[in-house]
PDB file of C-alpha atoms in Angstrom:
ATOM      1  CA  MET A 218       0.000   0.000   0.000  1.00 42.00           C
ATOM      2  CA  ARG A 219       1.302   3.475  -0.831  1.00 55.00           C
ATOM      3  CA  HIS A 220       2.700   5.790   1.809  1.00 74.00           C
ATOM      4  CA  HIS A 221       2.692   3.135   4.515  1.00 90.00           C
ATOM      5  CA  VAL A 222       4.372   4.191   7.789  1.00 96.00           C
ATOM      6  CA  LEU A 223       4.860   2.067  10.935  1.00 97.00           C
ATOM      7  CA  ILE A 224       4.717   3.989  14.235  1.00 98.00           C
ATOM      8  CA  VAL A 225       6.445   2.226  17.156  1.00 97.00           C
ATOM      9  CA  GLU A 226       5.625   4.208  20.314  1.00 96.00           C
ATOM     10  CA  ASP A 227       4.595   3.111  23.815  1.00 95.00           C
ATOM     11  CA  ASP A 228       2.830   6.378  24.712  1.00 95.00           C
ATOM     12  CA  ALA A 229      -0.724   5.703  23.482  1.00 96.00           C
ATOM     13  CA  ASP A 230      -1.680   9.387  23.233  1.00 96.00           C
ATOM     14  CA  LEU A 231       1.406  10.325  21.224  1.00 96.00           C
ATOM     15  CA  ARG A 232       1.055   7.219  19.047  1.00 96.00           C
ATOM     16  CA  GLU A 233      -2.565   8.111  18.240  1.00 97.00           C
ATOM     17  CA  MET A 234      -1.719  11.769  17.626  1.00 96.00           C
ATOM     18  CA  MET A 235       1.037  10.857  15.163  1.00 97.00           C
ATOM     19  CA  ALA A 236      -1.269   8.415  13.394  1.00 97.00           C
ATOM     20  CA  GLN A 237      -4.062  10.982  13.093  1.00 96.00           C
ATOM     21  CA  ILE A 238      -1.709  13.632  11.710  1.00 95.00           C
ATOM     22  CA  LEU A 239      -0.389  11.185   9.121  1.00 95.00           C
ATOM     23  CA  ILE A 240      -3.926  10.113   8.162  1.00 94.00           C
ATOM     24  CA  LEU A 241      -4.955  13.747   7.723  1.00 93.00           C
ATOM     25  CA  GLU A 242      -1.978  14.203   5.403  1.00 92.00           C
ATOM     26  CA  GLY A 243      -3.003  11.184   3.302  1.00 91.00           C
ATOM     27  CA  PHE A 244      -0.609   8.573   4.703  1.00 94.00           C
ATOM     28  CA  ASN A 245      -1.509   5.074   5.867  1.00 93.00           C
ATOM     29  CA  PRO A 246      -0.006   4.558   9.340  1.00 96.00           C
ATOM     30  CA  ALA A 247       0.057   1.337  11.330  1.00 96.00           C
ATOM     31  CA  THR A 248       0.775   1.507  15.061  1.00 97.00           C
ATOM     32  CA  VAL A 249       2.354  -0.790  17.642  1.00 97.00           C
ATOM     33  CA  SER A 250       3.423  -0.148  21.228  1.00 97.00           C
ATOM     34  CA  ASN A 251       6.859  -1.807  21.453  1.00 96.00           C
ATOM     35  CA  GLY A 252       9.694  -3.359  19.478  1.00 95.00           C
ATOM     36  CA  ARG A 253       8.444  -6.933  19.783  1.00 96.00           C
ATOM     37  CA  GLU A 254       5.071  -5.980  18.297  1.00 97.00           C
ATOM     38  CA  ALA A 255       6.911  -4.086  15.566  1.00 96.00           C
ATOM     39  CA  LEU A 256       8.980  -7.129  14.590  1.00 94.00           C
ATOM     40  CA  GLU A 257       5.841  -9.292  14.488  1.00 94.00           C
ATOM     41  CA  TYR A 258       4.077  -6.703  12.352  1.00 95.00           C
ATOM     42  CA  LEU A 259       7.028  -6.396   9.965  1.00 94.00           C
ATOM     43  CA  ARG A 260       7.356 -10.156   9.583  1.00 91.00           C
ATOM     44  CA  HIS A 261       3.647 -10.737   8.943  1.00 90.00           C
ATOM     45  CA  GLY A 262       2.207  -7.460   7.637  1.00 80.00           C
ATOM     46  CA  ASP A 263       2.745  -5.101   4.747  1.00 82.00           C
ATOM     47  CA  ALA A 264       6.249  -3.675   4.555  1.00 86.00           C
ATOM     48  CA  PRO A 265       6.224   0.026   5.433  1.00 94.00           C
ATOM     49  CA  GLN A 266       8.143   2.672   3.542  1.00 92.00           C
ATOM     50  CA  LEU A 267       9.294   4.143   6.858  1.00 95.00           C
ATOM     51  CA  ILE A 268       9.452   3.263  10.569  1.00 96.00           C
ATOM     52  CA  LEU A 269       9.010   5.950  13.259  1.00 96.00           C
ATOM     53  CA  LEU A 270      10.693   4.433  16.323  1.00 95.00           C
ATOM     54  CA  ASP A 271      10.676   5.440  19.967  1.00 92.00           C
ATOM     55  CA  LEU A 272      13.785   4.260  21.840  1.00 90.00           C
ATOM     56  CA  MET A 273      12.610   3.916  25.430  1.00 89.00           C
ATOM     57  CA  MET A 274       9.766   1.372  25.545  1.00 91.00           C
ATOM     58  CA  PRO A 275       8.829  -1.615  27.694  1.00 91.00           C
ATOM     59  CA  VAL A 276       8.977  -5.248  26.492  1.00 92.00           C
ATOM     60  CA  MET A 277      11.503  -4.528  23.689  1.00 91.00           C
ATOM     61  CA  ASP A 278      13.107  -1.106  23.466  1.00 91.00           C
ATOM     62  CA  GLY A 279      14.180   0.653  20.287  1.00 89.00           C
ATOM     63  CA  TRP A 280      17.832  -0.373  20.553  1.00 88.00           C
ATOM     64  CA  GLU A 281      16.965  -4.078  20.780  1.00 92.00           C
ATOM     65  CA  PHE A 282      14.437  -3.685  17.966  1.00 92.00           C
ATOM     66  CA  GLN A 283      17.133  -2.136  15.759  1.00 91.00           C
ATOM     67  CA  ARG A 284      19.550  -5.018  16.479  1.00 90.00           C
ATOM     68  CA  GLU A 285      16.890  -7.599  15.616  1.00 92.00           C
ATOM     69  CA  ARG A 286      15.714  -5.721  12.527  1.00 91.00           C
ATOM     70  CA  ARG A 287      19.251  -5.478  11.124  1.00 89.00           C
ATOM     71  CA  ARG A 288      19.668  -9.260  11.499  1.00 91.00           C
ATOM     72  CA  ASP A 289      16.728  -9.896   9.160  1.00 90.00           C
ATOM     73  CA  PRO A 290      17.621  -9.133   5.506  1.00 89.00           C
ATOM     74  CA  ALA A 291      13.945  -8.644   4.643  1.00 86.00           C
ATOM     75  CA  LEU A 292      13.666  -5.835   7.232  1.00 88.00           C
ATOM     76  CA  ALA A 293      17.148  -4.320   7.268  1.00 87.00           C
ATOM     77  CA  ASP A 294      16.578  -1.842   4.426  1.00 87.00           C
ATOM     78  CA  VAL A 295      13.452  -0.131   5.794  1.00 90.00           C
ATOM     79  CA  PRO A 296      14.413   3.443   6.781  1.00 92.00           C
ATOM     80  CA  VAL A 297      14.087   4.286  10.491  1.00 92.00           C
ATOM     81  CA  VAL A 298      13.457   7.677  12.085  1.00 92.00           C
ATOM     82  CA  VAL A 299      14.205   7.601  15.809  1.00 91.00           C
ATOM     83  CA  LEU A 300      12.012   9.693  18.110  1.00 90.00           C
ATOM     84  CA  SER A 301      13.525  10.246  21.537  1.00 86.00           C
ATOM     85  CA  ALA A 302      13.777  12.585  24.488  1.00 84.00           C
ATOM     86  CA  LEU A 303      17.505  11.803  24.581  1.00 79.00           C
ATOM     87  CA  ASP A 304      19.754  14.684  23.617  1.00 69.00           C
ATOM     88  CA  GLU A 305      22.304  12.611  21.783  1.00 63.00           C
ATOM     89  CA  PRO A 306      21.383  11.386  18.288  1.00 55.00           C
ATOM     90  CA  ARG A 307      24.320   8.938  18.315  1.00 58.00           C
ATOM     91  CA  ALA A 308      22.484   7.064  21.072  1.00 54.00           C
ATOM     92  CA  ALA A 309      19.969   6.074  18.416  1.00 53.00           C
ATOM     93  CA  GLY A 310      22.470   3.801  16.697  1.00 55.00           C
ATOM     94  CA  ALA A 311      24.077   3.432  13.310  1.00 49.00           C
ATOM     95  CA  ALA A 312      20.995   2.025  11.557  1.00 53.00           C
ATOM     96  CA  THR A 313      19.069   5.242  12.139  1.00 58.00           C
ATOM     97  CA  HIS A 314      18.367   7.411   9.112  1.00 72.00           C
ATOM     98  CA  GLU A 315      17.027  10.444  11.014  1.00 80.00           C
ATOM     99  CA  PHE A 316      16.698  11.586  14.614  1.00 85.00           C
ATOM    100  CA  LEU A 317      13.834  13.716  15.909  1.00 86.00           C
ATOM    101  CA  LYS A 318      13.913  14.963  19.490  1.00 87.00           C
ATOM    102  CA  LYS A 319      10.860  14.848  21.742  1.00 89.00           C
ATOM    103  CA  PRO A 320       8.712  16.773  22.339  1.00 92.00           C
ATOM    104  CA  LEU A 321       8.044  16.355  18.634  1.00 92.00           C
ATOM    105  CA  ASP A 322       7.901  19.152  16.121  1.00 92.00           C
ATOM    106  CA  PHE A 323       5.028  17.769  14.030  1.00 94.00           C
ATOM    107  CA  ASP A 324       5.827  20.006  11.055  1.00 94.00           C
ATOM    108  CA  ARG A 325       9.355  18.563  11.009  1.00 94.00           C
ATOM    109  CA  LEU A 326       7.966  15.039  11.435  1.00 94.00           C
ATOM    110  CA  LEU A 327       5.741  15.500   8.377  1.00 94.00           C
ATOM    111  CA  GLN A 328       8.646  16.965   6.413  1.00 93.00           C
ATOM    112  CA  ILE A 329      10.754  13.878   7.206  1.00 93.00           C
ATOM    113  CA  VAL A 330       7.937  11.433   6.384  1.00 94.00           C
ATOM    114  CA  LYS A 331       7.296  13.187   3.062  1.00 92.00           C
ATOM    115  CA  GLY A 332      11.016  13.077   2.350  1.00 91.00           C
ATOM    116  CA  TYR A 333      11.067   9.290   2.625  1.00 89.00           C
ATOM    117  CA  CYS A 334       7.586   8.460   1.335  1.00 89.00           C
ATOM    118  CA  GLY A 335       6.913  11.300  -1.078  1.00 82.00           C
ATOM    119  CA  PRO A 336       3.894  13.566  -0.834  1.00 73.00           C
ATOM    120  CA  ALA A 337       0.731  11.720   0.068  1.00 67.00           C
ATOM    121  CA  SER A 338      -2.269  12.000  -2.169  1.00 55.00           C
ATOM    122  CA  THR A 339      -5.842  11.229  -1.267  1.00 49.00           C
ATOM    123  CA  SER A 340      -6.814  10.810  -4.923  1.00 38.00           C
ATOM    124  CA  PRO A 341      -5.549   7.962  -7.112  1.00 38.00           C
ATOM    125  CA  ARG A 342      -2.913   8.749  -9.694  1.00 36.00           C
ATOM    126  CA  HIS A 343      -3.522   7.886 -13.305  1.00 30.00           C
ATOM    127  CA  THR A 344      -0.628   6.870 -15.493  1.00 31.00           C
ATOM    128  CA  ARG A 345      -0.443   6.360 -19.262  1.00 33.00           C
TER     129      ARG A 345
END
């Protein structure tokens, strides 16, 4: 599916807010609350164009998720944007494509998502 984004965030309110913003912009977000759920989703669901990943979560945190994701060739190439209250982007790890500090700047978040997924469109495109 076009413009598919996976949101991995344990804060239910923030997760829902991000999903609603992406929906309003024409994207198709899926949401999970921790790294383990994200791995299950990625292994059994539609491959997203982008993963928005919180680092500090229960069950499986973002660092462990990144290690497991990199071990799976089918998942290793999906771009990851880390969302964290940490000040140091290097803490996000080498497999991170972008780092966005919390509290989130939603305009910047949308700019990053559009950069990886392209502009969303609510109307189908016709090609010749």
